[in-house]
PDB file of C-alpha atoms in Angstrom:
ATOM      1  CA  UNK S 174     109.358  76.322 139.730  1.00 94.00           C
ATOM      2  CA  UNK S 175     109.698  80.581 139.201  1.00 95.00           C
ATOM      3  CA  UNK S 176     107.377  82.149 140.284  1.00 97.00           C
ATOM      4  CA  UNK S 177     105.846  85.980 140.679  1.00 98.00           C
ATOM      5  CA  UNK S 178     103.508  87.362 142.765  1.00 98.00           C
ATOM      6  CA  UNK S 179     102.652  90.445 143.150  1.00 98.00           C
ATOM      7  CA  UNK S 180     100.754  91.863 145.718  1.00 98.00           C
ATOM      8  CA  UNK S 181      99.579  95.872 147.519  1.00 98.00           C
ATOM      9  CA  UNK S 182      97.159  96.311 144.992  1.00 97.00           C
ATOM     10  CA  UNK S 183      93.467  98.510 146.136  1.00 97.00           C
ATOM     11  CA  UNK S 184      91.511 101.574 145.819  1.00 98.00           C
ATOM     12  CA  UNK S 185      93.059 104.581 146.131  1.00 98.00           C
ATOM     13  CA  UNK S 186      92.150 108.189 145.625  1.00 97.00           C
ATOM     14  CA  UNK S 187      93.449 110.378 143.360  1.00 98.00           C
ATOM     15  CA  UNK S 188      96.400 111.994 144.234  1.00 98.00           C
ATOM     16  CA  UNK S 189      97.175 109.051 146.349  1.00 98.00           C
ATOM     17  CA  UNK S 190     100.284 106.496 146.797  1.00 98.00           C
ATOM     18  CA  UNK S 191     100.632 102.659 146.842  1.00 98.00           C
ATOM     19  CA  UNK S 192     102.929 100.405 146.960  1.00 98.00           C
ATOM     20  CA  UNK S 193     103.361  96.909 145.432  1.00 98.00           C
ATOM     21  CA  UNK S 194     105.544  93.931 145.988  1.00 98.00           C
ATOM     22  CA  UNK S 195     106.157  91.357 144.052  1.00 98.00           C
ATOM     23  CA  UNK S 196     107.627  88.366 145.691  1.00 98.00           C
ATOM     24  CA  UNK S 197     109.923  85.648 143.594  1.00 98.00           C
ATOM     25  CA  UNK S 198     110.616  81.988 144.117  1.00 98.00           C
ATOM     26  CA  UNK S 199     111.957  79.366 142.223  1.00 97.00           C
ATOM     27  CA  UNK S 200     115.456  80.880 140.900  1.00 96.00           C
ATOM     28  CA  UNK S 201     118.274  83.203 141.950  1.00 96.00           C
ATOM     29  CA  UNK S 202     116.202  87.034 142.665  1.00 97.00           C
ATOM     30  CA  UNK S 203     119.635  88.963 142.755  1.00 96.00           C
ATOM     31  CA  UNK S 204     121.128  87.867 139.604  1.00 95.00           C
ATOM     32  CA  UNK S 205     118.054  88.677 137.408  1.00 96.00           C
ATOM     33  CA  UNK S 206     116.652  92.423 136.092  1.00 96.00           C
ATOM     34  CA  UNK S 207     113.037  93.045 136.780  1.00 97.00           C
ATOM     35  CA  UNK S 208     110.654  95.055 134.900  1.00 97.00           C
ATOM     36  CA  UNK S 209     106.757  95.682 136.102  1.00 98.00           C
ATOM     37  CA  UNK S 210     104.242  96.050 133.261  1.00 98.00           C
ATOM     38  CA  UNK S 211     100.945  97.119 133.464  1.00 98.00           C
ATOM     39  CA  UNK S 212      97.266  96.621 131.227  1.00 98.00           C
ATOM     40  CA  UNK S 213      94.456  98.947 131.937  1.00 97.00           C
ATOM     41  CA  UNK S 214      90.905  97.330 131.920  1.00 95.00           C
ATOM     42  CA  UNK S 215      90.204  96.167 128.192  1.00 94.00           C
ATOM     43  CA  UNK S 216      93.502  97.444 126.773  1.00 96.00           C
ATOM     44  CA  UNK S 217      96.908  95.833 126.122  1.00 96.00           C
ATOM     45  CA  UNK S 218      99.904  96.207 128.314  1.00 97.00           C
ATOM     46  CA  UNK S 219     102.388  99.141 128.746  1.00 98.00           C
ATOM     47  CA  UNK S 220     105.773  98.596 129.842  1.00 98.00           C
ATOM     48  CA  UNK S 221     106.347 100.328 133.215  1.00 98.00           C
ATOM     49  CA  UNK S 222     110.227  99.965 133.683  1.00 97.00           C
ATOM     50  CA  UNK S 223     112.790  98.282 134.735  1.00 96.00           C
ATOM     51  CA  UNK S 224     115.501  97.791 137.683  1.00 96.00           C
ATOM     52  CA  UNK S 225     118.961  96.299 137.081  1.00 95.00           C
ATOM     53  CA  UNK S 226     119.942  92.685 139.861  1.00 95.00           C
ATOM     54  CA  UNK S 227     121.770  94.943 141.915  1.00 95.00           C
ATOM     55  CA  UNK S 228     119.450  97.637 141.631  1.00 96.00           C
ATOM     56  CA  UNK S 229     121.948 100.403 140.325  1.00 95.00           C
ATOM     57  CA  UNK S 230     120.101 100.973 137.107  1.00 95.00           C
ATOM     58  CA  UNK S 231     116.613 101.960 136.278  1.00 96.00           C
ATOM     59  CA  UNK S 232     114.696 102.907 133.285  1.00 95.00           C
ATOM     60  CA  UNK S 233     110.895 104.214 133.286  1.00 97.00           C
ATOM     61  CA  UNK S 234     108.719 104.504 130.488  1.00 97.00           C
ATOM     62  CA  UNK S 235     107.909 108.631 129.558  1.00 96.00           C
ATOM     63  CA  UNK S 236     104.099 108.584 131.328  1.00 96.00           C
ATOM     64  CA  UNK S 237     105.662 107.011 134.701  1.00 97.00           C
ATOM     65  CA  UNK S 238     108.717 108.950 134.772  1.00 97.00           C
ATOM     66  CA  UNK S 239     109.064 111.184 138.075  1.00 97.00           C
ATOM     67  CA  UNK S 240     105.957 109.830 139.627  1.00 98.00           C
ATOM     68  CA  UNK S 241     106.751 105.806 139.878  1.00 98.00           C
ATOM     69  CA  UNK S 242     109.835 104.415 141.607  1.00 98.00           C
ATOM     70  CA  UNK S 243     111.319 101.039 141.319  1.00 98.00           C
ATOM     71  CA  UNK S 244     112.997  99.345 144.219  1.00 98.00           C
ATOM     72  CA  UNK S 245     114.228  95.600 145.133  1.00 98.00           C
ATOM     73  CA  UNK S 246     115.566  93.861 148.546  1.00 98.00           C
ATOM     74  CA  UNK S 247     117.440  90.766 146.843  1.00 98.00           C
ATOM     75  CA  UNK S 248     117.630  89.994 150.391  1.00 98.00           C
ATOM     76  CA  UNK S 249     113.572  89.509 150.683  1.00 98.00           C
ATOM     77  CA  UNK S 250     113.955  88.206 146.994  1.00 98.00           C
ATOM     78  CA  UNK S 251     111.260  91.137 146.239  1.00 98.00           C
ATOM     79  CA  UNK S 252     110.515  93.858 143.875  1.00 98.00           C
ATOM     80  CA  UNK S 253     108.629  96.826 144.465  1.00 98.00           C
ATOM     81  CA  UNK S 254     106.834  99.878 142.713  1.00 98.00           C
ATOM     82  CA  UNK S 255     106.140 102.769 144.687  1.00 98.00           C
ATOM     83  CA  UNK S 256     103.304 104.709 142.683  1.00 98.00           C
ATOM     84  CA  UNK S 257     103.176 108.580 144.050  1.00 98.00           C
ATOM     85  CA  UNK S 258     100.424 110.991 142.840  1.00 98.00           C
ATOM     86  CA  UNK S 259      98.316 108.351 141.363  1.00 98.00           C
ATOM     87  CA  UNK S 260      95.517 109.811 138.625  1.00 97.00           C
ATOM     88  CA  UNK S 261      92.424 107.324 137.221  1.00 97.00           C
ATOM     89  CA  UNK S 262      94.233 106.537 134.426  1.00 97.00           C
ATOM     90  CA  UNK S 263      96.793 104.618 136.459  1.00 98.00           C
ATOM     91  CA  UNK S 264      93.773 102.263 137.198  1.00 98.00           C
ATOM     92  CA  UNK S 265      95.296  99.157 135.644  1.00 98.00           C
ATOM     93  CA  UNK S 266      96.891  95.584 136.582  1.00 98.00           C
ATOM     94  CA  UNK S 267     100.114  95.687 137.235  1.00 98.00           C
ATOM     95  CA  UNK S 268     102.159  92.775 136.543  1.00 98.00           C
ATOM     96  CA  UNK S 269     106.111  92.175 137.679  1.00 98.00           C
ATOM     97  CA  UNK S 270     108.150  90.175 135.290  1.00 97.00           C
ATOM     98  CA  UNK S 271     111.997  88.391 134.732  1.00 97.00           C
ATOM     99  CA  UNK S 272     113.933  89.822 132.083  1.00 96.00           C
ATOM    100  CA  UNK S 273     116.177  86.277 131.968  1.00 92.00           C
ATOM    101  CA  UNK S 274     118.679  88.250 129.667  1.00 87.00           C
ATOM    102  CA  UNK S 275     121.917  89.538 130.460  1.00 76.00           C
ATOM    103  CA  UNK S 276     123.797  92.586 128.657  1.00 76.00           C
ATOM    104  CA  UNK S 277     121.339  95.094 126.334  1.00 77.00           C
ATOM    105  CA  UNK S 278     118.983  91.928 125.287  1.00 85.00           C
ATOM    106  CA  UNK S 279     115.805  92.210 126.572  1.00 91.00           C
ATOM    107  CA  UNK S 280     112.708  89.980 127.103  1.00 96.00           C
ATOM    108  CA  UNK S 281     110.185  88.770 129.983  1.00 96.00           C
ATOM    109  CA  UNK S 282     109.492  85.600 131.138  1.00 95.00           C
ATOM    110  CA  UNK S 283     107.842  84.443 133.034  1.00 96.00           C
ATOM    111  CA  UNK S 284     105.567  86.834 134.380  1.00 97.00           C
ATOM    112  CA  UNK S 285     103.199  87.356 137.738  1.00 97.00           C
ATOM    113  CA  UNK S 286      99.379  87.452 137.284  1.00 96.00           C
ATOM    114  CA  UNK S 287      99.136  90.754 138.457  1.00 97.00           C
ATOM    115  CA  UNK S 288      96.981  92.890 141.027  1.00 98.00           C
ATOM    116  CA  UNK S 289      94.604  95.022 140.391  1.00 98.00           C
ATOM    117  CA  UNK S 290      95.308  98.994 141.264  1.00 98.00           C
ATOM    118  CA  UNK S 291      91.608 101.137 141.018  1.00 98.00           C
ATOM    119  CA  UNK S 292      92.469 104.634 141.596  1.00 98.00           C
ATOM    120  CA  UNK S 293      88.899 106.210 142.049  1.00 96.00           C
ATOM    121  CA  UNK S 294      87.264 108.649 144.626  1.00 93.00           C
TER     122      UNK S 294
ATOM    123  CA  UNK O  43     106.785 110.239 120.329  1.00 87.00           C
ATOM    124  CA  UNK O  44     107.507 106.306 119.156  1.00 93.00           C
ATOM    125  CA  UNK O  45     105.226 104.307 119.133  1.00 96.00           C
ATOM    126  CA  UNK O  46     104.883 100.706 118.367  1.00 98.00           C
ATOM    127  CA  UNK O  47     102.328  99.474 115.502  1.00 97.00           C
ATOM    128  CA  UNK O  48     100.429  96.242 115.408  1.00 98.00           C
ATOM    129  CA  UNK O  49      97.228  95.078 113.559  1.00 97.00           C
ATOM    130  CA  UNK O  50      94.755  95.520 115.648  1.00 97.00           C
ATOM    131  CA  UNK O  51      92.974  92.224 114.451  1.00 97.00           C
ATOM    132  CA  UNK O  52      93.567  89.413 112.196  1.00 97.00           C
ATOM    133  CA  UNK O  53      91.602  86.321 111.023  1.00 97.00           C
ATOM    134  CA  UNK O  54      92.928  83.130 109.836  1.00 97.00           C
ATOM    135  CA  UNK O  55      91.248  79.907 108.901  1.00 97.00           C
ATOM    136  CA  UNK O  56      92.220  76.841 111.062  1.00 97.00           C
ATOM    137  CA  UNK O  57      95.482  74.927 109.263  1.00 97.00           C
ATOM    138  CA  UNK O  58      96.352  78.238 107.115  1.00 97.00           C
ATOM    139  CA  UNK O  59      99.294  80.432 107.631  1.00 98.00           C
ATOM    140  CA  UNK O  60      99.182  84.114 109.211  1.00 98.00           C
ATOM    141  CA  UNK O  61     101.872  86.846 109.456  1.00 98.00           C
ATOM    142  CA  UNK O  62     101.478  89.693 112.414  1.00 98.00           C
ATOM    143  CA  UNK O  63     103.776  92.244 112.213  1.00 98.00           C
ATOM    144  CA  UNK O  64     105.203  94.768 114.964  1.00 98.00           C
ATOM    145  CA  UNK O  65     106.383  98.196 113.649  1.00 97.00           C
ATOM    146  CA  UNK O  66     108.522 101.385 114.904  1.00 97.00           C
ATOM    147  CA  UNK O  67     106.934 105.095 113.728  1.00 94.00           C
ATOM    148  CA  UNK O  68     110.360 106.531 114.503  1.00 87.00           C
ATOM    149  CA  UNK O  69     111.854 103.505 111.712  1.00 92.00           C
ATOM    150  CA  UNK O  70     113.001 100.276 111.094  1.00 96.00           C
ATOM    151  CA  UNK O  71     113.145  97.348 113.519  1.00 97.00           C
ATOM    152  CA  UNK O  72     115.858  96.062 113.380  1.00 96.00           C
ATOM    153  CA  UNK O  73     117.451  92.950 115.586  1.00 95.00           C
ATOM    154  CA  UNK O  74     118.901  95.387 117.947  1.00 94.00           C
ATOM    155  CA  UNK O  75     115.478  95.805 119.365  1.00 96.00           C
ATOM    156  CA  UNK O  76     115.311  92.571 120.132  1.00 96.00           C
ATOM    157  CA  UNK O  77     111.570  91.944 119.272  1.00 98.00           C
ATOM    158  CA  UNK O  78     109.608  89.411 121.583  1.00 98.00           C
ATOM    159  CA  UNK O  79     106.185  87.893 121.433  1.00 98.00           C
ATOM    160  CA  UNK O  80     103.629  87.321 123.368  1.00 98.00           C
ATOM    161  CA  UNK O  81     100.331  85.647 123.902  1.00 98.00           C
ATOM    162  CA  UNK O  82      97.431  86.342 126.178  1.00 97.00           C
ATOM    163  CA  UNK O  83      94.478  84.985 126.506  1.00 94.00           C
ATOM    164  CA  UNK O  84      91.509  86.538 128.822  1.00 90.00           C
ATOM    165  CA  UNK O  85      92.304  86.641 132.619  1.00 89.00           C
ATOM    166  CA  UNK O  86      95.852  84.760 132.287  1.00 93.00           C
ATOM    167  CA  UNK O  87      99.089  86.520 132.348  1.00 95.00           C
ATOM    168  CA  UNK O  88     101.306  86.603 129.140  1.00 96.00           C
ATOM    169  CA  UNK O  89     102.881  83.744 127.906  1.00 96.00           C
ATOM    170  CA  UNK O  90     106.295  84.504 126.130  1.00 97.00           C
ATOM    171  CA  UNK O  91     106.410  83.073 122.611  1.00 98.00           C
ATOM    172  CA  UNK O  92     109.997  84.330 120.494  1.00 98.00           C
ATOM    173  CA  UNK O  93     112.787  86.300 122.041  1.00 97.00           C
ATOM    174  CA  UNK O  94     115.659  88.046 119.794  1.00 96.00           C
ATOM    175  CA  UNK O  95     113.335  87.980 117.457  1.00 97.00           C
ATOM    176  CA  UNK O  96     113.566  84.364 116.495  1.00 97.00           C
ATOM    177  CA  UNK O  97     114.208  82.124 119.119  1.00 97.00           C
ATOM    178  CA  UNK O  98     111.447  80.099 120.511  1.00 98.00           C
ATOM    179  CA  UNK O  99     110.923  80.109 124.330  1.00 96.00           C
ATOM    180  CA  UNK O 100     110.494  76.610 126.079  1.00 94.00           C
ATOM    181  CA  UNK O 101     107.781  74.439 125.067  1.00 96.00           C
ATOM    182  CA  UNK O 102     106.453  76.626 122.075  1.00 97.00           C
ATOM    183  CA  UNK O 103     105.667  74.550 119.476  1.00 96.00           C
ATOM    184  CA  UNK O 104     107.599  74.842 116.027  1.00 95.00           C
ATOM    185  CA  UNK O 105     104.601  76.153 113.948  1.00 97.00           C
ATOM    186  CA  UNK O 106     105.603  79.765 115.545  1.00 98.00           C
ATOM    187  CA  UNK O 107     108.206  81.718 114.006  1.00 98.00           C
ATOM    188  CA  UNK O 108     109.512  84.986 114.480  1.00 98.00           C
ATOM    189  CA  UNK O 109     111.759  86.923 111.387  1.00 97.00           C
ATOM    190  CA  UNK O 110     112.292  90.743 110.602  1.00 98.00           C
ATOM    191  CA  UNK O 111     109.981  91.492 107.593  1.00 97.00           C
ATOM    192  CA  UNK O 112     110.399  94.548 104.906  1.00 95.00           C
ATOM    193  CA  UNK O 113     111.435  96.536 108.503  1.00 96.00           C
ATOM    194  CA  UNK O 114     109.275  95.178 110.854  1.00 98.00           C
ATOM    195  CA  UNK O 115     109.342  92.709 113.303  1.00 98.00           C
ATOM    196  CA  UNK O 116     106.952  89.520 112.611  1.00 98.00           C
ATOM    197  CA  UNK O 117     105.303  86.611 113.774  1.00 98.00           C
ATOM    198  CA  UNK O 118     104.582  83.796 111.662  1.00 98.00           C
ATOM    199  CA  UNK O 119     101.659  80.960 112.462  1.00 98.00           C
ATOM    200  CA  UNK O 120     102.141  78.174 110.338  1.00 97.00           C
ATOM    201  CA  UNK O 121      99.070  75.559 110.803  1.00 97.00           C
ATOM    202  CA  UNK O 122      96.874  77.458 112.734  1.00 97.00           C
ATOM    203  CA  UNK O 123      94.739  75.928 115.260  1.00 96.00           C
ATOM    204  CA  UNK O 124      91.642  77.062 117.052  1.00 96.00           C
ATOM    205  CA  UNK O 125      93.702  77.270 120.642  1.00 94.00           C
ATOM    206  CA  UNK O 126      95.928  79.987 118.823  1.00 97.00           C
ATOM    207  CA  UNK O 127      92.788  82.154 119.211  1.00 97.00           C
ATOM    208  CA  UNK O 128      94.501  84.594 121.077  1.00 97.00           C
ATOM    209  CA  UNK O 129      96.052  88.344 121.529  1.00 98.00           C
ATOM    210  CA  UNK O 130      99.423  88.796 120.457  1.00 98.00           C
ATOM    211  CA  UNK O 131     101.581  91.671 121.867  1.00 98.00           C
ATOM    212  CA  UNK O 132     105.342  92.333 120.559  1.00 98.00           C
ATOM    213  CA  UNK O 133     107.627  94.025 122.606  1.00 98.00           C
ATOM    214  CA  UNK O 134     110.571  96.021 121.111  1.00 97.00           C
ATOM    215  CA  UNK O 135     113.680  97.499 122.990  1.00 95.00           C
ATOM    216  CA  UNK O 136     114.343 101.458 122.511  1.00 94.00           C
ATOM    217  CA  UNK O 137     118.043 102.711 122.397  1.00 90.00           C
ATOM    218  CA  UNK O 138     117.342 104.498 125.135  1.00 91.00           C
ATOM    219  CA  UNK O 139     116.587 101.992 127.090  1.00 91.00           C
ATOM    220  CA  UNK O 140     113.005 101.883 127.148  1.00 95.00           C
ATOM    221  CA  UNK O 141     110.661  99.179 126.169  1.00 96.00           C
ATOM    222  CA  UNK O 142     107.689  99.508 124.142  1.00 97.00           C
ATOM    223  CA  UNK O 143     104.755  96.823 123.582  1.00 98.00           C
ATOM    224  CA  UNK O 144     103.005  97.627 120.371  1.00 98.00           C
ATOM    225  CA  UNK O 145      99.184  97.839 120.803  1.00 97.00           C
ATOM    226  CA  UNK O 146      98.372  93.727 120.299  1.00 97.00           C
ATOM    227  CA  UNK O 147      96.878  91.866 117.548  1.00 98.00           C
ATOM    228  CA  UNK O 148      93.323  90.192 117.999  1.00 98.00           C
ATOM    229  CA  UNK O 149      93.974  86.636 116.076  1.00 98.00           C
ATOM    230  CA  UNK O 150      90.505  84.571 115.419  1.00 97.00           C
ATOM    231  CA  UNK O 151      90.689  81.432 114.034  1.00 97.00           C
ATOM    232  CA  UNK O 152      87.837  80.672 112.000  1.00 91.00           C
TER     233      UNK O 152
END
């Protein structure tokens, strides 16, 4: 069956970098844009961005923008999300998910349980 | 800066009917931003409930429907039961590009 799962996540200081993967199964990686999302404790989730299949497009939401890239290997079948300059109010789960649409239309499903990024000194 | 506007809670009683909605401060939705549901309960990742703002993703049963209401994007429960106890997140696509979740809806059945 798909499947997501993400993985990287930790403490880190502020000012810090991390990087997460998340790993698919289950259907063709390549031919399928990816988006991570991500929920801060108690709150609901944020929309981090998203990469195109062949990785030649790539949209970031305004409070990401210039500090969070997104990368793939369709050859690992993996996604990644290279966080730079991290602050405490990064501290959040971050969750990869499928966007099974093609063209403009947009949607995710299905999505990765997440793990669990604590920036804190 | 847009932002995207849900209720932040809800109640409905169990078999009775309840309407969330999912709006744009910069406008009207529209079906060019593709509105999408979600559920989530506590600890589980998001479960995807309309896409293209009416089409039901596998397995969700008929009593959820999506529409576009007076401008806004909406999610209809028709027969509520007590497992629909739940947050509710929309999702709406930006001309630019970007998405935007709107802040969730707290639905209690009761």
């Amino acid at each position: 069956q798909v499947q997501l799962v993400e993985s990287g996540g930790g403490v880190v200081q502020p000012g810090g970098s991390l990087r997460l993967s998340c790993t698919a199964s289950g259907f063709i990686f390549r031919t399928y844009s990816m988006h991570w999302v991500r929920q801060a404790p108690g709150k609901g989730l944020e929309w981090v961005g998203v990469i195109s299949s062949d990785g030649s497009k790539k949209y970031y939401a305004d409070s990401v923008k210039g500090q969070f890239v997104i990368s793939r290997d369709n050859s690992r079948d993996t996604l990644y999300l290279q966080m730079n300059s991290l602050k405490p109010e990064d501290t959040a789960v971050y969750s990869c998910a499928r966007d099974p649409a093609a063209g403009r239309v947009r949607w995710f499903d299905p999505w990765g349980h997440g793990t669990l990024v604590t920036v804190s000194s | 800066q847009t932002v995207v506007t849900q209720e932040p809670s809800f109640s409905v009683s169990p078999g009775g009917t309840v309407t969330l909605t999912c709006g744009l401060s910069s406008g009207s939705v529209s079906t060019n931003n593709y509105p999408s549901w979600y559920q989530q309960t506590p600890g589980q990742a998001p479960r995807t409930l309309i896409y293209t703002t009416n089409t039901r993703s596998s397995g969700v049963p008929d009593r959820f429907s999506g529409s576009i209401l007076d401008n806004k994007a909406a999610l209809t429960i028709t027969g509520a039961q007590a497992d629909d106890e739940s947050h509710y997140y929309c999702a709406l696509l930006l001309d630019s590009g970007i998405s935007l979740f709107g802040g969730g809806t707290k639905l209690t059945v009761l």
